[in-house]
CSV table of C-alpha atoms in Angstrom, one decimal:
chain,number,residue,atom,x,y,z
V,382,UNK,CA,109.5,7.7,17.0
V,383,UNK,CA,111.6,6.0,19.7
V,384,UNK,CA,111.1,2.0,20.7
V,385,UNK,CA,109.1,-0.5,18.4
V,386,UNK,CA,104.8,-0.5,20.0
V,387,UNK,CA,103.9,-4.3,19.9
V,388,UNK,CA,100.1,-4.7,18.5
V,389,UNK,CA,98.4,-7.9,18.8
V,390,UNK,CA,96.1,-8.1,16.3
V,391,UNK,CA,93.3,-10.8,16.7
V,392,UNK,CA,92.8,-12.4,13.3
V,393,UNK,CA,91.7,-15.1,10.8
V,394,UNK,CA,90.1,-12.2,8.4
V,395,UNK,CA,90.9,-10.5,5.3
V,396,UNK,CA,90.9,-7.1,7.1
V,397,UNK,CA,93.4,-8.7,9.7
V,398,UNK,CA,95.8,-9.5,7.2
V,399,UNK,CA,95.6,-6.5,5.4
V,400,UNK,CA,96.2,-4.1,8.8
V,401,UNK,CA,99.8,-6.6,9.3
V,402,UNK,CA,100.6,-6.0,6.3
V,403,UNK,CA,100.5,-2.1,6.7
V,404,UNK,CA,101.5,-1.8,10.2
V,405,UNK,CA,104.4,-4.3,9.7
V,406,UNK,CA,105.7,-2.1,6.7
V,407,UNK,CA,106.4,0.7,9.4
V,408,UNK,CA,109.7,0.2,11.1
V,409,UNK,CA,108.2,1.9,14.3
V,410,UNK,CA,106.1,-1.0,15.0
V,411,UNK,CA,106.2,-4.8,15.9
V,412,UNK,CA,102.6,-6.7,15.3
V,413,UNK,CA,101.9,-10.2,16.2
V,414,UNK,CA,98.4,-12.1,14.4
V,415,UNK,CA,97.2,-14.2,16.7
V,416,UNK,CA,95.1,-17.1,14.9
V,417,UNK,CA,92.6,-19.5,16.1
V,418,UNK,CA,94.0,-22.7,14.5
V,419,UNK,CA,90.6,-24.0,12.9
V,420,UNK,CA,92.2,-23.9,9.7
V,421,UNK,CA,94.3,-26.2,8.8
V,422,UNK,CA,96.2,-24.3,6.2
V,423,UNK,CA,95.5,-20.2,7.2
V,424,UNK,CA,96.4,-17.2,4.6
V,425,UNK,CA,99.3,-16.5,7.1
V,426,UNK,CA,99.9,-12.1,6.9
V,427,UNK,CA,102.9,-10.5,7.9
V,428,UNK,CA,104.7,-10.2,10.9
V,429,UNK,CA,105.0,-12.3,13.2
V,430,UNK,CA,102.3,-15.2,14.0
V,431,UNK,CA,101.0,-17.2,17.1
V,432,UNK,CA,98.4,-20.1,16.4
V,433,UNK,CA,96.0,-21.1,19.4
V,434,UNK,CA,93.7,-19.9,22.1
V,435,UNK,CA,95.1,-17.9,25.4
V,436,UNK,CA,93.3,-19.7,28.2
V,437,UNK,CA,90.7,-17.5,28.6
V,438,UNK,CA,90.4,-13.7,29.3
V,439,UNK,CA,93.0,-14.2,31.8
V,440,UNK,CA,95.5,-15.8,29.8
V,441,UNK,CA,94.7,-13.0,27.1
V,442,UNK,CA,95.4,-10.8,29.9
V,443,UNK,CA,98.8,-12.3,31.1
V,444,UNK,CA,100.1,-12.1,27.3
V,445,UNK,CA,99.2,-8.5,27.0
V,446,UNK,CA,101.6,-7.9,29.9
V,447,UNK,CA,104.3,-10.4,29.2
V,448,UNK,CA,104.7,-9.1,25.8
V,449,UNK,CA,104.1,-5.7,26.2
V,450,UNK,CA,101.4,-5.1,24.1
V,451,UNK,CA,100.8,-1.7,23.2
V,452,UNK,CA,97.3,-1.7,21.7
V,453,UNK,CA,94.8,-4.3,20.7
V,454,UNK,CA,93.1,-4.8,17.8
V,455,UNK,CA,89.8,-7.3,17.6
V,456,UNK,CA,90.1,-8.4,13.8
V,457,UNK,CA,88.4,-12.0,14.2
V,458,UNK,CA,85.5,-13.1,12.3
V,459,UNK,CA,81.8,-11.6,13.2
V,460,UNK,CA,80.9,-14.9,14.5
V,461,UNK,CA,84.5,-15.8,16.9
V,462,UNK,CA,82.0,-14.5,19.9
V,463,UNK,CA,84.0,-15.8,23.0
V,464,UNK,CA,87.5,-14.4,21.8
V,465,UNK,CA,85.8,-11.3,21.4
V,466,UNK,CA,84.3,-11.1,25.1
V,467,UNK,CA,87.9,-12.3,26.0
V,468,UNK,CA,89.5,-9.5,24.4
V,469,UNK,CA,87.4,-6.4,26.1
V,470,UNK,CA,88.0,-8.2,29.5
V,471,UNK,CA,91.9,-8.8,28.8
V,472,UNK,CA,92.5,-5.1,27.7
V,473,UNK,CA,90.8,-3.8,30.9
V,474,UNK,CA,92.2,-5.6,33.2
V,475,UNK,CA,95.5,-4.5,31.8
V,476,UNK,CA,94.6,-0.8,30.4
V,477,UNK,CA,95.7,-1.4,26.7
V,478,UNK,CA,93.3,0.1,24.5
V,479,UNK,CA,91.1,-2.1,22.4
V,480,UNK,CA,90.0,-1.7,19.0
V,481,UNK,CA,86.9,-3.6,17.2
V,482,UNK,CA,87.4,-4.2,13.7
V,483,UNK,CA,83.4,-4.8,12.8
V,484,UNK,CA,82.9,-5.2,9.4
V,485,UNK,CA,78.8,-3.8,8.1
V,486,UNK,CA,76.6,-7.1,7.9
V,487,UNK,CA,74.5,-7.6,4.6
V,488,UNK,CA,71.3,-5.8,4.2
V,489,UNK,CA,68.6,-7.3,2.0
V,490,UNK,CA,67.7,-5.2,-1.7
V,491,UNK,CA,64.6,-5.6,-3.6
V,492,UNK,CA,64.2,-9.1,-4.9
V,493,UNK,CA,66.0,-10.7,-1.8
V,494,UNK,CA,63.9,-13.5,-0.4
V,495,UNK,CA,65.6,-13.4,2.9
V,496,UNK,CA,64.5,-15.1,6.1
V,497,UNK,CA,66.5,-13.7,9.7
V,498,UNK,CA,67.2,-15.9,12.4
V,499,UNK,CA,69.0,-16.0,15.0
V,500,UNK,CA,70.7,-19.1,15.2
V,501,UNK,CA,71.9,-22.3,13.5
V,502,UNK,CA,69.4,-23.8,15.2
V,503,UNK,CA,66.7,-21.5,14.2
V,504,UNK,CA,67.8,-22.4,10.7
V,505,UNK,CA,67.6,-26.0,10.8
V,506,UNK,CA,63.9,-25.5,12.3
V,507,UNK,CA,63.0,-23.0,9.2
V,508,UNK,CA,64.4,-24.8,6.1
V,509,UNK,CA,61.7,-28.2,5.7
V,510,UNK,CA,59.4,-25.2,5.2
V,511,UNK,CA,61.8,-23.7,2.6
V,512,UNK,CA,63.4,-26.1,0.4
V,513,UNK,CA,64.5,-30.0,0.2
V,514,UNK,CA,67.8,-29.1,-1.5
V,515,UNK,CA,70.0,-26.9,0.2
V,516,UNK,CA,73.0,-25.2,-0.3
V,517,UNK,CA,74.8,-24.8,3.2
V,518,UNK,CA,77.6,-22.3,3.7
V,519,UNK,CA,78.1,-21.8,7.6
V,520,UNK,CA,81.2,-23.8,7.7
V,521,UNK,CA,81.8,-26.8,9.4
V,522,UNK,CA,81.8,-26.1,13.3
V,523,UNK,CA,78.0,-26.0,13.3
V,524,UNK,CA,77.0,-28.9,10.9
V,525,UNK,CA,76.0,-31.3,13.4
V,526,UNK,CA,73.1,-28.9,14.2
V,527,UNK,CA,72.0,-29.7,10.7
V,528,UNK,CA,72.3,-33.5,11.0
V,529,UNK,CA,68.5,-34.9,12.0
V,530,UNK,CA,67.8,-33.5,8.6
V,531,UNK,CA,67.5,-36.5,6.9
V,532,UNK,CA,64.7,-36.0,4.5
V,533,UNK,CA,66.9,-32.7,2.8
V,534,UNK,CA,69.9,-32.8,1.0
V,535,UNK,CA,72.6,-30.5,1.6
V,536,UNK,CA,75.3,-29.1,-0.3
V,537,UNK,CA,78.4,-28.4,2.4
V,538,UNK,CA,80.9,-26.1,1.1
V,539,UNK,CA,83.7,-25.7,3.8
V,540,UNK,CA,87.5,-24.6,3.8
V,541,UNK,CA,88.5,-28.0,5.5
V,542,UNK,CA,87.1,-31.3,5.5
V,543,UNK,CA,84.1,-31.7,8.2
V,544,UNK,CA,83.6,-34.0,10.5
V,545,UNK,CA,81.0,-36.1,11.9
V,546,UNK,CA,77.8,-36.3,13.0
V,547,UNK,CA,76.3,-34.6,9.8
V,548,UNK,CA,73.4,-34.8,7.7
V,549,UNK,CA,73.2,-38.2,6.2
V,550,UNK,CA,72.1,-36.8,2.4
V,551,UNK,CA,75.3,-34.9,2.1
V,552,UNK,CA,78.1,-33.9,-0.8
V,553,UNK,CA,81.2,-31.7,0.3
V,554,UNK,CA,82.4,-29.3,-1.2
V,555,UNK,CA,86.1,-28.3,-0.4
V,556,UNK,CA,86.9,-24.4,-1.4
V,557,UNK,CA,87.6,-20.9,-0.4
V,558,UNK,CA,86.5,-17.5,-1.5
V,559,UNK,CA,86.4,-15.2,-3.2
V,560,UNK,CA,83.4,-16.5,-5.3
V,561,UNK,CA,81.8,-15.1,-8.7
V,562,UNK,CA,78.2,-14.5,-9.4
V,563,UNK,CA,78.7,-16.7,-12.2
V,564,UNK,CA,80.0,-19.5,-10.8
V,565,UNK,CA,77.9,-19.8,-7.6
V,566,UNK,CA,74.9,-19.4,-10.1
V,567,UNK,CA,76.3,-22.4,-12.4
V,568,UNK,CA,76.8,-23.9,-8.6
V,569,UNK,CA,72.6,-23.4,-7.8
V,570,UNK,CA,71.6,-25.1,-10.8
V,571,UNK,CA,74.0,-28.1,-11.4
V,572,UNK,CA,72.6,-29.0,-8.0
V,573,UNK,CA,69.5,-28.1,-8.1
V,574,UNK,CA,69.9,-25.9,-4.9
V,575,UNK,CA,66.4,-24.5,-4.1
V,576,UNK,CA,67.4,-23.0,-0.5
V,577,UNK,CA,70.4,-20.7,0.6
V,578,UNK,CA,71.7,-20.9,4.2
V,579,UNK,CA,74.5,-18.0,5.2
V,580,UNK,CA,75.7,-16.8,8.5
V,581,UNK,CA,76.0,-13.1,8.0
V,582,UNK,CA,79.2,-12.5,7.6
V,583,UNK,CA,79.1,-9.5,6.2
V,584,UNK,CA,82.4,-10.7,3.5
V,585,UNK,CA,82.7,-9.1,0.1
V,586,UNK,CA,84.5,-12.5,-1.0
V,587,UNK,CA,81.4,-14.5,-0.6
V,588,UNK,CA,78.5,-12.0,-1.0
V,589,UNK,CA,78.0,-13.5,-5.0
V,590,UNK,CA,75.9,-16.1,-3.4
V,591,UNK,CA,73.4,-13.7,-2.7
V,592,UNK,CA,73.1,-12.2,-5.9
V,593,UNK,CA,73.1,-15.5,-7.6
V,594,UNK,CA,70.5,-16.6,-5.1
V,595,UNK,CA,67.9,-13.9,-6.1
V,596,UNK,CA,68.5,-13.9,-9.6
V,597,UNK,CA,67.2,-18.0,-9.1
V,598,UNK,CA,64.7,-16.8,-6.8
V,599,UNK,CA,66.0,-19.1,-4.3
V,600,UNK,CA,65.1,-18.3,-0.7
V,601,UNK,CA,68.2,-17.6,2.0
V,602,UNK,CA,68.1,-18.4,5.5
V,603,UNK,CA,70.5,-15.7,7.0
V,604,UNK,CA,71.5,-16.8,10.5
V,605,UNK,CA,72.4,-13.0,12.0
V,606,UNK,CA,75.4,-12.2,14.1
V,607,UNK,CA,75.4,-12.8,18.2
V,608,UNK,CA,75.7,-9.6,20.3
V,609,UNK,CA,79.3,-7.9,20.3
V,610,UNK,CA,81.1,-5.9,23.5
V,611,UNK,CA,79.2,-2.7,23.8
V,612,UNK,CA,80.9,0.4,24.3
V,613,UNK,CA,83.9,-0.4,22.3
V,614,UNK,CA,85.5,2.1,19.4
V,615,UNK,CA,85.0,0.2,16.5
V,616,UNK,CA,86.1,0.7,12.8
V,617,UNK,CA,84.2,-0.4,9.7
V,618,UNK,CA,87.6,-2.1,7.7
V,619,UNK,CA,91.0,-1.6,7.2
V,620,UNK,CA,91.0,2.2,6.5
V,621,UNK,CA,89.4,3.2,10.1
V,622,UNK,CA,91.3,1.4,12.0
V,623,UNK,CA,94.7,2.6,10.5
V,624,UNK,CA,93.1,5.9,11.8
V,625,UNK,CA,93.2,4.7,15.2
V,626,UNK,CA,95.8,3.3,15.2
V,627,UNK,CA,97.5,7.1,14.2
V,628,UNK,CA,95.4,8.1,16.5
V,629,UNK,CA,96.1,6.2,20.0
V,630,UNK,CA,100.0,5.2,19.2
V,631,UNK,CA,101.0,7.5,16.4
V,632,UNK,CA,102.0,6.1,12.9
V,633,UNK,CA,104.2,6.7,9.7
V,634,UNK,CA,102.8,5.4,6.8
V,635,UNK,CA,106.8,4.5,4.7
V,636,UNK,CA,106.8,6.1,1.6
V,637,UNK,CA,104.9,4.1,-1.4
V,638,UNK,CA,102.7,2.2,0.5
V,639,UNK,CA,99.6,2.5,-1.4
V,640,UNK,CA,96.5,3.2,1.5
V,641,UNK,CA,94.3,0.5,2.2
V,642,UNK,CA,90.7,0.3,0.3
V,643,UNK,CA,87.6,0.7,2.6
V,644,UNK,CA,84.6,-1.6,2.8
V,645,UNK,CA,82.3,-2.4,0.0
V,646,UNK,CA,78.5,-2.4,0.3
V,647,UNK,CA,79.1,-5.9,1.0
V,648,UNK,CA,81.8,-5.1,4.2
V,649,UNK,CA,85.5,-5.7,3.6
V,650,UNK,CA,86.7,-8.9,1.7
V,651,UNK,CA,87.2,-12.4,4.1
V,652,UNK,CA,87.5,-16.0,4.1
């Protein structure tokens, strides 16, 4: 197969662990997980690992070269946004072929009381309408959006700690998925959650919420995903991109290693 191809894969996601963890099986390949560093303790996946931004699509750009990155794969959360831009400017600029890794957002079934928008800020403006006791689940980057709220009170469940300004009527909730229908239904009623907002994430690992939402009839505020790089190849989950990856650097999968499973009707497992 001749020298090692270096693939940078853009992580922070279920999916992005589990592509390291195949492609760093095969001998014929060196791959590097780049990770945002707004976790304080990350689900580190094999490899090797760099933690922090680039400096832009520039910096990106000046990696990709330095190391000699072979390919590019895009394996960040649905809602990273900027690294994403970064990333189809960087692997132009420099010609290395760029992979999406979008896993399918959630799509409401009968007895889903769902309500779209567009933003956290959209969300803040919709729930007084909705519900004075509501269970938040966007994680903490956003929560000062949340924070002239003071007549609701909100249930904040987050990997790490938050930080200020936040709502004033407030408990915390430290803890990472995957989650069970049954416990985040025991988690509605103990506090008496009568609202549901969710960044559409599009995670199997925290989907339960959902179903234990409808079956309490509780409304969700779904805050949908900002616009992506068009004209990208994408693939779905793990599976697909394995595909391309045989496809644009060519690829033996070592003997035993089981294949990886595709997407659920939820998307692909994630934190």
């Amino acid at each position: 197969m001749g020298a090692e191809r270096h693939i940078l894969i853009l992580g922070g996601t279920t999916e992005a662990r589990r592509l390291a963890g195949e492609l760093a099986a095969d001998p014929g390949f060196r791959v590097t997980t780049s990770l945002a560093g707004r976790v304080a303790q990350p689900r580190l996946p094999a490899g090797q690992v760099r933690i922090g931004g680039f400096g832009g699509p520039s910096g990106l750009a000046r990696w990709l070269r330095e190391q000699q990155v072979d390919a590019l794969i895009d394996a960040t959360h649905p809602f990273a946004g900027t690294i994403s831009f970064n990333a189809a400017r960087a692997a132009a600029e420099v010609h290395v072929p760029l992979l999406a890794v979008r896993r399918p957002g959630w799509v409401a079934g009968p007895g889903d009381d769902w309500h779209d928008t567009g933003s956290l800020e959209e969300a803040a403006a919709a729930l007084p309408a909705l519900g004075e006791r509501v269970f938040l689940t966007t994680g903490r980057m956003g929560l000062a959006t949340f924070a002239h709220l003071d007549r609701l009170w909100f249930l904040v469940r987050s990997v790490d700690a938050p930080e200020p300004p936040a709502p004033p009527r407030m408990e915390v909730l430290l803890d990472r998925g995957p989650f069970t229908v049954e416990g985040e239904g025991e988690l509605l009623r103990r506090h008496r959650i009568d609202v549901l907002v969710t960044k559409d994430s599009g995670a199997a690992a925290t989907s339960a919420k959902l179903t234990a939402a409808r079956e309490a009839g509780i409304p969700v505020v779904v805050v949908r995903r900002p616009p992506a790089p068009p004209g990208l190849p994408t693939a779905a989950g793990p599976a697909e991109a394995l595909e391309w990856v045989d496809s644009v650097l060519g690829r033996r999968r070592p003997v035993g290693c089981p294949p990886v499973p595709g997407p659920s009707r939820y998307g692909s497992e994630s934190a």
